[in-house]
Amino acid sequence: MKDVISVLTLLMVLMALGIASAKMQRYMIRLYQIQSLLLALITLLTAIGESSPATLWHTNSLLTVIPIALAIIVPPSLARATIPLTDKPPISAANPLNWTVWVKYLWHTLPRQARKYTINAMPAQQNIVLSLSVNLGLTIAAFIIAFGLSETPFIDNTSLAVSIALLLLGLSTMIHQQNITAQVMGLLMMEHGMFLAAIKAGALHALAWVFVFSLFFYIIITLTILLYLLPQLRQAATSLNVDDQRELKG
Amino acid sequence: MLALPLVAAVIPFVVKKWVRVWGWTTIIFSFLALLISGVLAVHLGDGRVLVKDNYWIYLDALSVYFILLVNLVVFTASWFINGFLTHRQQISTGYHPRLFHLFFNLFHLTMLAVPMVRNLVFLWIAVELTTVFSTILVRYRGDRKALEAAWKYIIITTTGIIFALLGTLFLLASAIPQASLDATADPLNWAWLAQPAIAKNLNPTFVELSFFFVLVGYGTKAGFAPMHTWLPDGHGEAPFPVSALLSGVLLKSALYALLRFYTIANLALAKNGTNFLPLSWLVVGLFSLGLATPFILKENRFKRVLAYHSLEHMGIIAFGIGVGTPIALFGALLHALNHALTKALMFLTYGHVRQIYAAQSVGGEISDEDIKGVLSGLPYSGILLMLGGLALVGAPPFNIFMSEFIILWAAIARPFSWAGVLSLIIFLVSITVIFIGLVRHLSRVILGPSPFKLMIESKVALAPLFLLIGVIVIFGMFVPSVPIDFLQLLNQSVHIITEGSVGVP
């Protein structure tokens, strides 16, 4: 099982490299969703194989819900945030208390509307070769750091390397991508790195729960604030390009 | 004490019509919080730990010191909320009084929670919550600049703080082997980890790695260079009572978190004789000082200049901690309080002046260039700005002179080393150049003819600022022991930082 988990964690790095170098936001979001599912699978396998004490495996498996929940919540929320306030489609087509109206609104109306704005075309001014090289360099650096440390009693070197790589690649995405929504994706990728470190380091000891829930809470609150600010920023600056947010200098 | 800001936050939703009552409620409740923290400090007496058996709360001298600092600044800032909101109402943009009171009080609540929690993950959550609530306050005006500042603030600080969680994870995970031997052990509890017997057995490599990540994470929130880029934007665009809190208290909350980790790391690495910790602090401190210098010298908006000053003073505090002797730590802690008081005075006075000038001008808005001749237009505020400015640059007989002098003295008293001499030179050159820079900015604001004729100022409105300048002068001459024994509180706090927790709660 350990080998399967190692392969899955390495696949997470591949997804991260894809996100960090993506030229289309649509692909970024898809890769993020795949990465979330990989993380959920790793969490489940770790819960079954490494729970300490072993009887806790079924409780620890519940942590799988968190990355899946984020993979479901993030795309429509991000879509909603990219639409200017004035163009927001109304919800009042039918009874707003009817939950199916909300599901349709969040899953179809908003993403379709958002596609007109930034989900499809991102101002990818980045040089893809350069960004891939930088990101590959960061990944190698993460592996060198993790494997340079002596064998640790609480986390295997591969998981540690992947966690650090995700943190660095998330940071790189935030710095190099020219769009604010891509910065949010970078932040989410960093959260995946932390999540992986938390479940592996705690070996799903009781400690992992505190960390994972803190992280979940952190990402939900931060996302809420970010998604609250995004449409206003878009309205004020007429775009979500980082270059258009440079009123404050010096 | 935590219930007070919570109740004050809820009141605007219960008493719906009287906006001024909301303001007075915030003032009264923050005053009560200040009173309670004073009682806690007196009650602490000779002991170092006040609450240790509670699952959620751990209160020792260091916590009480930071709680006092938070409440002092919050009370002073709360005095100006009514005036600020009235002005916003007159210019009719960005006027959401209920929202302002709600988030101001929630911000107060989270800043109080930071020095109270005993669990290191809850500490991280509390620090993160300060960001969440203050972001809404930074964007309060709702214009493009405020939105951009809020965006940069949340994106930079939340990115940084994730590294603090990684650092926490490394520290706690390295304690698992020890914790698994003892059924009563609580590896998330600071007091357990900070026992010398526990700390010395932590894996030193991981403790160093942990401290590095924590320094990056909480250091971003504390405004240390090079993670400080949110600071001038956030402080510059926030409403002035919020700027006072951001600069005066928020940075210190992150510093508090760093000190808790520093204590554990210091105990854990003591046996190795490594220079990692002092070196980290010195590099961060001197880099912050060095980076702040050119930005204070150049032409800039006054609030941004004050923000860069925060970078400088956080650098001085880090330098003091880096020197590492008990005297230097005493100076660094004292400097944290002194900087909080002085910066609150400056932001509040300048905001008050700006508000009066704006009210005199057409449209109720005014640019920074038009704020000049304060001494002739608003003599009381002018004097406050002048005295506060002198205090800020470290002139005697003000408080910052005292704490900078203590830090400098401690640095000189260390055994000779070329690195020490070099850092001392950088420290002295930076603070001298910064002195010149701020005096230039200050003279632009307070001297010369005022664009408006002599205006009448309400002495009641300025009362807490006069009180504050009084405290600043007192702390510049001696560390008072009445009504609160600050000298004892500081000594106890230094003892906690160097020796760790006193016992297992």
PDB file of N, CA, C and O in Angstrom, chain B residues 279-343:
ATOM      1  N   LEU B 279      20.991  34.429  14.937  1.00  0.00           N
ATOM      2  CA  LEU B 279      21.324  34.857  13.581  1.00  0.00           C
ATOM      3  C   LEU B 279      20.059  35.149  12.771  1.00  0.00           C
ATOM      4  O   LEU B 279      19.978  36.154  12.056  1.00  0.00           O
ATOM      5  N   SER B 280      19.054  34.268  12.899  1.00  0.00           N
ATOM      6  CA  SER B 280      17.786  34.468  12.180  1.00  0.00           C
ATOM      7  C   SER B 280      17.160  35.803  12.560  1.00  0.00           C
ATOM      8  O   SER B 280      16.748  36.585  11.703  1.00  0.00           O
ATOM      9  N   TRP B 281      17.093  36.065  13.860  1.00  0.00           N
ATOM     10  CA  TRP B 281      16.488  37.324  14.325  1.00  0.00           C
ATOM     11  C   TRP B 281      17.288  38.532  13.850  1.00  0.00           C
ATOM     12  O   TRP B 281      16.713  39.537  13.423  1.00  0.00           O
ATOM     13  N   LEU B 282      18.629  38.413  13.966  1.00  0.00           N
ATOM     14  CA  LEU B 282      19.466  39.560  13.580  1.00  0.00           C
ATOM     15  C   LEU B 282      19.326  39.858  12.092  1.00  0.00           C
ATOM     16  O   LEU B 282      19.191  41.029  11.698  1.00  0.00           O
ATOM     17  N   VAL B 283      19.332  38.804  11.282  1.00  0.00           N
ATOM     18  CA  VAL B 283      19.208  39.017   9.830  1.00  0.00           C
ATOM     19  C   VAL B 283      17.867  39.668   9.509  1.00  0.00           C
ATOM     20  O   VAL B 283      17.798  40.670   8.782  1.00  0.00           O
ATOM     21  N   VAL B 284      16.801  39.100  10.074  1.00  0.00           N
ATOM     22  CA  VAL B 284      15.466  39.649   9.817  1.00  0.00           C
ATOM     23  C   VAL B 284      15.375  41.100  10.311  1.00  0.00           C
ATOM     24  O   VAL B 284      14.865  41.985   9.625  1.00  0.00           O
ATOM     25  N   GLY B 285      15.919  41.336  11.502  1.00  0.00           N
ATOM     26  CA  GLY B 285      15.838  42.674  12.094  1.00  0.00           C
ATOM     27  C   GLY B 285      16.610  43.700  11.283  1.00  0.00           C
ATOM     28  O   GLY B 285      16.080  44.765  10.933  1.00  0.00           O
ATOM     29  N   LEU B 286      17.856  43.368  10.946  1.00  0.00           N
ATOM     30  CA  LEU B 286      18.679  44.337  10.214  1.00  0.00           C
ATOM     31  C   LEU B 286      18.174  44.535   8.787  1.00  0.00           C
ATOM     32  O   LEU B 286      18.208  45.646   8.258  1.00  0.00           O
ATOM     33  N   PHE B 287      17.670  43.463   8.187  1.00  0.00           N
ATOM     34  CA  PHE B 287      17.125  43.583   6.835  1.00  0.00           C
ATOM     35  C   PHE B 287      15.889  44.495   6.849  1.00  0.00           C
ATOM     36  O   PHE B 287      15.727  45.354   5.970  1.00  0.00           O
ATOM     37  N   SER B 288      15.047  44.340   7.862  1.00  0.00           N
ATOM     38  CA  SER B 288      13.854  45.202   7.969  1.00  0.00           C
ATOM     39  C   SER B 288      14.265  46.653   8.156  1.00  0.00           C
ATOM     40  O   SER B 288      13.707  47.560   7.523  1.00  0.00           O
ATOM     41  N   LEU B 289      15.241  46.855   9.033  1.00  0.00           N
ATOM     42  CA  LEU B 289      15.744  48.217   9.274  1.00  0.00           C
ATOM     43  C   LEU B 289      16.304  48.828   7.989  1.00  0.00           C
ATOM     44  O   LEU B 289      15.968  49.968   7.621  1.00  0.00           O
ATOM     45  N   GLY B 290      17.144  48.040   7.326  1.00  0.00           N
ATOM     46  CA  GLY B 290      17.799  48.532   6.110  1.00  0.00           C
ATOM     47  C   GLY B 290      16.805  48.832   5.006  1.00  0.00           C
ATOM     48  O   GLY B 290      16.926  49.838   4.295  1.00  0.00           O
ATOM     49  N   LEU B 291      15.805  47.988   4.874  1.00  0.00           N
ATOM     50  CA  LEU B 291      14.828  48.162   3.790  1.00  0.00           C
ATOM     51  C   LEU B 291      13.897  49.343   4.062  1.00  0.00           C
ATOM     52  O   LEU B 291      13.447  50.024   3.135  1.00  0.00           O
ATOM     53  N   ALA B 292      13.615  49.583   5.333  1.00  0.00           N
ATOM     54  CA  ALA B 292      12.702  50.686   5.669  1.00  0.00           C
ATOM     55  C   ALA B 292      13.347  52.043   5.373  1.00  0.00           C
ATOM     56  O   ALA B 292      12.665  52.999   4.994  1.00  0.00           O
ATOM     57  N   THR B 293      14.668  52.101   5.505  1.00  0.00           N
ATOM     58  CA  THR B 293      15.369  53.391   5.418  1.00  0.00           C
ATOM     59  C   THR B 293      15.084  54.164   4.121  1.00  0.00           C
ATOM     60  O   THR B 293      14.618  55.306   4.197  1.00  0.00           O
ATOM     61  N   PRO B 294      15.325  53.593   2.914  1.00  0.00           N
ATOM     62  CA  PRO B 294      15.082  54.400   1.703  1.00  0.00           C
ATOM     63  C   PRO B 294      13.623  54.801   1.531  1.00  0.00           C
ATOM     64  O   PRO B 294      13.335  55.867   0.995  1.00  0.00           O
ATOM     65  N   PHE B 295      12.702  53.965   1.994  1.00  0.00           N
ATOM     66  CA  PHE B 295      11.283  54.283   1.825  1.00  0.00           C
ATOM     67  C   PHE B 295      10.833  55.412   2.752  1.00  0.00           C
ATOM     68  O   PHE B 295       9.881  56.121   2.462  1.00  0.00           O
ATOM     69  N   ILE B 296      11.521  55.538   3.884  1.00  0.00           N
ATOM     70  CA  ILE B 296      11.185  56.644   4.787  1.00  0.00           C
ATOM     71  C   ILE B 296      11.798  57.938   4.263  1.00  0.00           C
ATOM     72  O   ILE B 296      11.244  59.023   4.455  1.00  0.00           O
ATOM     73  N   LEU B 297      12.907  57.814   3.557  1.00  0.00           N
ATOM     74  CA  LEU B 297      13.563  59.021   3.038  1.00  0.00           C
ATOM     75  C   LEU B 297      12.813  59.623   1.848  1.00  0.00           C
ATOM     76  O   LEU B 297      12.801  60.828   1.660  1.00  0.00           O
ATOM     77  N   LYS B 298      12.190  58.777   1.016  1.00  0.00           N
ATOM     78  CA  LYS B 298      11.578  59.307  -0.208  1.00  0.00           C
ATOM     79  C   LYS B 298      10.241  60.001   0.078  1.00  0.00           C
ATOM     80  O   LYS B 298       9.636  59.816   1.138  1.00  0.00           O
ATOM     81  N   GLU B 299       9.805  60.781  -0.915  1.00  0.00           N
ATOM     82  CA  GLU B 299       8.512  61.469  -0.821  1.00  0.00           C
ATOM     83  C   GLU B 299       7.410  60.415  -0.811  1.00  0.00           C
ATOM     84  O   GLU B 299       7.400  59.525  -1.652  1.00  0.00           O
ATOM     85  N   ASN B 300       6.511  60.511   0.115  1.00  0.00           N
ATOM     86  CA  ASN B 300       5.435  59.525   0.175  1.00  0.00           C
ATOM     87  C   ASN B 300       4.282  60.083   0.999  1.00  0.00           C
ATOM     88  O   ASN B 300       4.429  61.087   1.686  1.00  0.00           O
ATOM     89  N   ARG B 301       3.158  59.409   0.913  1.00  0.00           N
ATOM     90  CA  ARG B 301       2.030  59.821   1.755  1.00  0.00           C
ATOM     91  C   ARG B 301       2.381  59.533   3.216  1.00  0.00           C
ATOM     92  O   ARG B 301       3.046  58.533   3.515  1.00  0.00           O
ATOM     93  N   PHE B 302       1.903  60.410   4.119  1.00  0.00           N
ATOM     94  CA  PHE B 302       2.370  60.344   5.502  1.00  0.00           C
ATOM     95  C   PHE B 302       2.007  59.011   6.175  1.00  0.00           C
ATOM     96  O   PHE B 302       2.804  58.448   6.926  1.00  0.00           O
ATOM     97  N   LYS B 303       0.809  58.493   5.862  1.00  0.00           N
ATOM     98  CA  LYS B 303       0.419  57.225   6.489  1.00  0.00           C
ATOM     99  C   LYS B 303       1.333  56.079   6.018  1.00  0.00           C
ATOM    100  O   LYS B 303       1.619  55.162   6.764  1.00  0.00           O
ATOM    101  N   ARG B 304       1.761  56.155   4.777  1.00  0.00           N
ATOM    102  CA  ARG B 304       2.671  55.130   4.271  1.00  0.00           C
ATOM    103  C   ARG B 304       4.053  55.262   4.939  1.00  0.00           C
ATOM    104  O   ARG B 304       4.716  54.276   5.212  1.00  0.00           O
ATOM    105  N   VAL B 305       4.444  56.530   5.188  1.00  0.00           N
ATOM    106  CA  VAL B 305       5.711  56.746   5.889  1.00  0.00           C
ATOM    107  C   VAL B 305       5.634  56.116   7.282  1.00  0.00           C
ATOM    108  O   VAL B 305       6.558  55.427   7.739  1.00  0.00           O
ATOM    109  N   LEU B 306       4.485  56.327   7.941  1.00  0.00           N
ATOM    110  CA  LEU B 306       4.312  55.739   9.274  1.00  0.00           C
ATOM    111  C   LEU B 306       4.357  54.208   9.200  1.00  0.00           C
ATOM    112  O   LEU B 306       4.887  53.540  10.093  1.00  0.00           O
ATOM    113  N   ALA B 307       3.784  53.661   8.123  1.00  0.00           N
ATOM    114  CA  ALA B 307       3.790  52.204   7.955  1.00  0.00           C
ATOM    115  C   ALA B 307       5.222  51.688   7.801  1.00  0.00           C
ATOM    116  O   ALA B 307       5.593  50.678   8.403  1.00  0.00           O
ATOM    117  N   TYR B 308       6.037  52.417   7.016  1.00  0.00           N
ATOM    118  CA  TYR B 308       7.436  51.993   6.873  1.00  0.00           C
ATOM    119  C   TYR B 308       8.173  52.123   8.203  1.00  0.00           C
ATOM    120  O   TYR B 308       9.123  51.391   8.474  1.00  0.00           O
ATOM    121  N   HIS B 309       7.706  53.051   9.025  1.00  0.00           N
ATOM    122  CA  HIS B 309       8.277  53.176  10.354  1.00  0.00           C
ATOM    123  C   HIS B 309       8.000  51.953  11.193  1.00  0.00           C
ATOM    124  O   HIS B 309       8.804  51.554  12.044  1.00  0.00           O
ATOM    125  N   SER B 310       6.830  51.348  10.960  1.00  0.00           N
ATOM    126  CA  SER B 310       6.518  50.102  11.681  1.00  0.00           C
ATOM    127  C   SER B 310       7.510  49.025  11.294  1.00  0.00           C
ATOM    128  O   SER B 310       7.958  48.245  12.133  1.00  0.00           O
ATOM    129  N   LEU B 311       7.848  49.002  10.007  1.00  0.00           N
ATOM    130  CA  LEU B 311       8.844  48.031   9.529  1.00  0.00           C
ATOM    131  C   LEU B 311      10.158  48.259  10.270  1.00  0.00           C
ATOM    132  O   LEU B 311      10.805  47.311  10.738  1.00  0.00           O
ATOM    133  N   GLU B 312      10.532  49.525  10.394  1.00  0.00           N
ATOM    134  CA  GLU B 312      11.780  49.852  11.098  1.00  0.00           C
ATOM    135  C   GLU B 312      11.720  49.366  12.553  1.00  0.00           C
ATOM    136  O   GLU B 312      12.643  48.705  13.030  1.00  0.00           O
ATOM    137  N   HIS B 313      10.611  49.678  13.225  1.00  0.00           N
ATOM    138  CA  HIS B 313      10.538  49.339  14.653  1.00  0.00           C
ATOM    139  C   HIS B 313      10.415  47.841  14.886  1.00  0.00           C
ATOM    140  O   HIS B 313      10.951  47.323  15.881  1.00  0.00           O
ATOM    141  N   MET B 314       9.746  47.144  13.979  1.00  0.00           N
ATOM    142  CA  MET B 314       9.709  45.683  14.114  1.00  0.00           C
ATOM    143  C   MET B 314      11.131  45.138  13.921  1.00  0.00           C
ATOM    144  O   MET B 314      11.524  44.172  14.559  1.00  0.00           O
ATOM    145  N   GLY B 315      11.879  45.807  13.036  1.00  0.00           N
ATOM    146  CA  GLY B 315      13.281  45.432  12.843  1.00  0.00           C
ATOM    147  C   GLY B 315      14.086  45.631  14.126  1.00  0.00           C
ATOM    148  O   GLY B 315      14.907  44.781  14.483  1.00  0.00           O
ATOM    149  N   ILE B 316      13.829  46.732  14.817  1.00  0.00           N
ATOM    150  CA  ILE B 316      14.558  47.004  16.067  1.00  0.00           C
ATOM    151  C   ILE B 316      14.212  45.929  17.116  1.00  0.00           C
ATOM    152  O   ILE B 316      15.092  45.429  17.826  1.00  0.00           O
ATOM    153  N   ILE B 317      12.915  45.572  17.166  1.00  0.00           N
ATOM    154  CA  ILE B 317      12.506  44.537  18.138  1.00  0.00           C
ATOM    155  C   ILE B 317      13.204  43.212  17.807  1.00  0.00           C
ATOM    156  O   ILE B 317      13.745  42.540  18.689  1.00  0.00           O
ATOM    157  N   ALA B 318      13.215  42.861  16.510  1.00  0.00           N
ATOM    158  CA  ALA B 318      13.864  41.603  16.100  1.00  0.00           C
ATOM    159  C   ALA B 318      15.354  41.653  16.424  1.00  0.00           C
ATOM    160  O   ALA B 318      15.936  40.653  16.871  1.00  0.00           O
ATOM    161  N   PHE B 319      15.968  42.810  16.222  1.00  0.00           N
ATOM    162  CA  PHE B 319      17.381  42.981  16.544  1.00  0.00           C
ATOM    163  C   PHE B 319      17.604  42.712  18.036  1.00  0.00           C
ATOM    164  O   PHE B 319      18.528  41.998  18.425  1.00  0.00           O
ATOM    165  N   GLY B 320      16.724  43.268  18.856  1.00  0.00           N
ATOM    166  CA  GLY B 320      16.821  43.080  20.311  1.00  0.00           C
ATOM    167  C   GLY B 320      16.707  41.609  20.692  1.00  0.00           C
ATOM    168  O   GLY B 320      17.485  41.107  21.510  1.00  0.00           O
ATOM    169  N   ILE B 321      15.752  40.922  20.073  1.00  0.00           N
ATOM    170  CA  ILE B 321      15.590  39.492  20.389  1.00  0.00           C
ATOM    171  C   ILE B 321      16.822  38.724  19.902  1.00  0.00           C
ATOM    172  O   ILE B 321      17.280  37.790  20.548  1.00  0.00           O
ATOM    173  N   GLY B 322      17.354  39.167  18.756  1.00  0.00           N
ATOM    174  CA  GLY B 322      18.550  38.522  18.216  1.00  0.00           C
ATOM    175  C   GLY B 322      19.750  38.666  19.134  1.00  0.00           C
ATOM    176  O   GLY B 322      20.561  37.750  19.264  1.00  0.00           O
ATOM    177  N   VAL B 323      19.873  39.811  19.786  1.00  0.00           N
ATOM    178  CA  VAL B 323      20.982  39.998  20.736  1.00  0.00           C
ATOM    179  C   VAL B 323      20.853  38.951  21.855  1.00  0.00           C
ATOM    180  O   VAL B 323      21.832  38.366  22.308  1.00  0.00           O
ATOM    181  N   GLY B 324      19.611  38.718  22.267  1.00  0.00           N
ATOM    182  CA  GLY B 324      19.300  37.518  23.044  1.00  0.00           C
ATOM    183  C   GLY B 324      19.552  37.536  24.532  1.00  0.00           C
ATOM    184  O   GLY B 324      19.104  36.630  25.230  1.00  0.00           O
ATOM    185  N   THR B 325      20.276  38.535  25.056  1.00  0.00           N
ATOM    186  CA  THR B 325      20.513  38.555  26.505  1.00  0.00           C
ATOM    187  C   THR B 325      19.236  39.006  27.207  1.00  0.00           C
ATOM    188  O   THR B 325      18.373  39.642  26.580  1.00  0.00           O
ATOM    189  N   PRO B 326      19.097  38.706  28.514  1.00  0.00           N
ATOM    190  CA  PRO B 326      17.873  39.135  29.212  1.00  0.00           C
ATOM    191  C   PRO B 326      17.620  40.647  29.104  1.00  0.00           C
ATOM    192  O   PRO B 326      16.485  41.077  28.941  1.00  0.00           O
ATOM    193  N   ILE B 327      18.687  41.449  29.137  1.00  0.00           N
ATOM    194  CA  ILE B 327      18.501  42.916  29.040  1.00  0.00           C
ATOM    195  C   ILE B 327      17.957  43.275  27.656  1.00  0.00           C
ATOM    196  O   ILE B 327      17.050  44.097  27.517  1.00  0.00           O
ATOM    197  N   ALA B 328      18.515  42.620  26.636  1.00  0.00           N
ATOM    198  CA  ALA B 328      18.052  42.913  25.269  1.00  0.00           C
ATOM    199  C   ALA B 328      16.594  42.487  25.091  1.00  0.00           C
ATOM    200  O   ALA B 328      15.805  43.197  24.450  1.00  0.00           O
ATOM    201  N   LEU B 329      16.235  41.343  25.664  1.00  0.00           N
ATOM    202  CA  LEU B 329      14.847  40.885  25.562  1.00  0.00           C
ATOM    203  C   LEU B 329      13.916  41.841  26.309  1.00  0.00           C
ATOM    204  O   LEU B 329      12.814  42.138  25.850  1.00  0.00           O
ATOM    205  N   PHE B 330      14.392  42.329  27.446  1.00  0.00           N
ATOM    206  CA  PHE B 330      13.636  43.332  28.205  1.00  0.00           C
ATOM    207  C   PHE B 330      13.401  44.557  27.315  1.00  0.00           C
ATOM    208  O   PHE B 330      12.282  45.058  27.204  1.00  0.00           O
ATOM    209  N   GLY B 331      14.471  45.002  26.671  1.00  0.00           N
ATOM    210  CA  GLY B 331      14.371  46.168  25.787  1.00  0.00           C
ATOM    211  C   GLY B 331      13.428  45.912  24.621  1.00  0.00           C
ATOM    212  O   GLY B 331      12.628  46.770  24.260  1.00  0.00           O
ATOM    213  N   ALA B 332      13.510  44.696  24.055  1.00  0.00           N
ATOM    214  CA  ALA B 332      12.649  44.372  22.896  1.00  0.00           C
ATOM    215  C   ALA B 332      11.177  44.362  23.295  1.00  0.00           C
ATOM    216  O   ALA B 332      10.321  44.878  22.573  1.00  0.00           O
ATOM    217  N   LEU B 333      10.891  43.769  24.452  1.00  0.00           N
ATOM    218  CA  LEU B 333       9.490  43.727  24.913  1.00  0.00           C
ATOM    219  C   LEU B 333       8.982  45.136  25.224  1.00  0.00           C
ATOM    220  O   LEU B 333       7.852  45.492  24.887  1.00  0.00           O
ATOM    221  N   LEU B 334       9.846  45.917  25.872  1.00  0.00           N
ATOM    222  CA  LEU B 334       9.465  47.298  26.193  1.00  0.00           C
ATOM    223  C   LEU B 334       9.250  48.087  24.899  1.00  0.00           C
ATOM    224  O   LEU B 334       8.318  48.898  24.795  1.00  0.00           O
ATOM    225  N   HIS B 335      10.083  47.800  23.903  1.00  0.00           N
ATOM    226  CA  HIS B 335       9.968  48.505  22.629  1.00  0.00           C
ATOM    227  C   HIS B 335       8.645  48.164  21.933  1.00  0.00           C
ATOM    228  O   HIS B 335       8.055  49.015  21.264  1.00  0.00           O
ATOM    229  N   ALA B 336       8.210  46.917  22.106  1.00  0.00           N
ATOM    230  CA  ALA B 336       6.926  46.512  21.515  1.00  0.00           C
ATOM    231  C   ALA B 336       5.796  47.383  22.074  1.00  0.00           C
ATOM    232  O   ALA B 336       4.949  47.887  21.328  1.00  0.00           O
ATOM    233  N   LEU B 337       5.805  47.587  23.384  1.00  0.00           N
ATOM    234  CA  LEU B 337       4.770  48.432  24.007  1.00  0.00           C
ATOM    235  C   LEU B 337       4.946  49.886  23.581  1.00  0.00           C
ATOM    236  O   LEU B 337       3.975  50.555  23.201  1.00  0.00           O
ATOM    237  N   ASN B 338       6.187  50.363  23.621  1.00  0.00           N
ATOM    238  CA  ASN B 338       6.452  51.764  23.279  1.00  0.00           C
ATOM    239  C   ASN B 338       6.053  52.078  21.842  1.00  0.00           C
ATOM    240  O   ASN B 338       5.466  53.118  21.555  1.00  0.00           O
ATOM    241  N   HIS B 339       6.395  51.168  20.963  1.00  0.00           N
ATOM    242  CA  HIS B 339       6.043  51.392  19.557  1.00  0.00           C
ATOM    243  C   HIS B 339       4.524  51.384  19.384  1.00  0.00           C
ATOM    244  O   HIS B 339       3.966  52.210  18.659  1.00  0.00           O
ATOM    245  N   ALA B 340       3.852  50.460  20.069  1.00  0.00           N
ATOM    246  CA  ALA B 340       2.387  50.378  19.958  1.00  0.00           C
ATOM    247  C   ALA B 340       1.743  51.697  20.399  1.00  0.00           C
ATOM    248  O   ALA B 340       0.871  52.238  19.706  1.00  0.00           O
ATOM    249  N   LEU B 341       2.199  52.232  21.533  1.00  0.00           N
ATOM    250  CA  LEU B 341       1.601  53.470  22.060  1.00  0.00           C
ATOM    251  C   LEU B 341       1.893  54.654  21.132  1.00  0.00           C
ATOM    252  O   LEU B 341       1.002  55.442  20.799  1.00  0.00           O
ATOM    253  N   THR B 342       3.140  54.762  20.714  1.00  0.00           N
ATOM    254  CA  THR B 342       3.533  55.916  19.897  1.00  0.00           C
ATOM    255  C   THR B 342       2.886  55.868  18.523  1.00  0.00           C
ATOM    256  O   THR B 342       2.404  56.895  18.015  1.00  0.00           O
ATOM    257  N   LYS B 343       2.852  54.686  17.943  1.00  0.00           N
ATOM    258  CA  LYS B 343       2.277  54.588  16.596  1.00  0.00           C
ATOM    259  C   LYS B 343       0.769  54.826  16.632  1.00  0.00           C
ATOM    260  O   LYS B 343       0.208  55.445  15.728  1.00  0.00           O
TER     261      LYS B 343
END
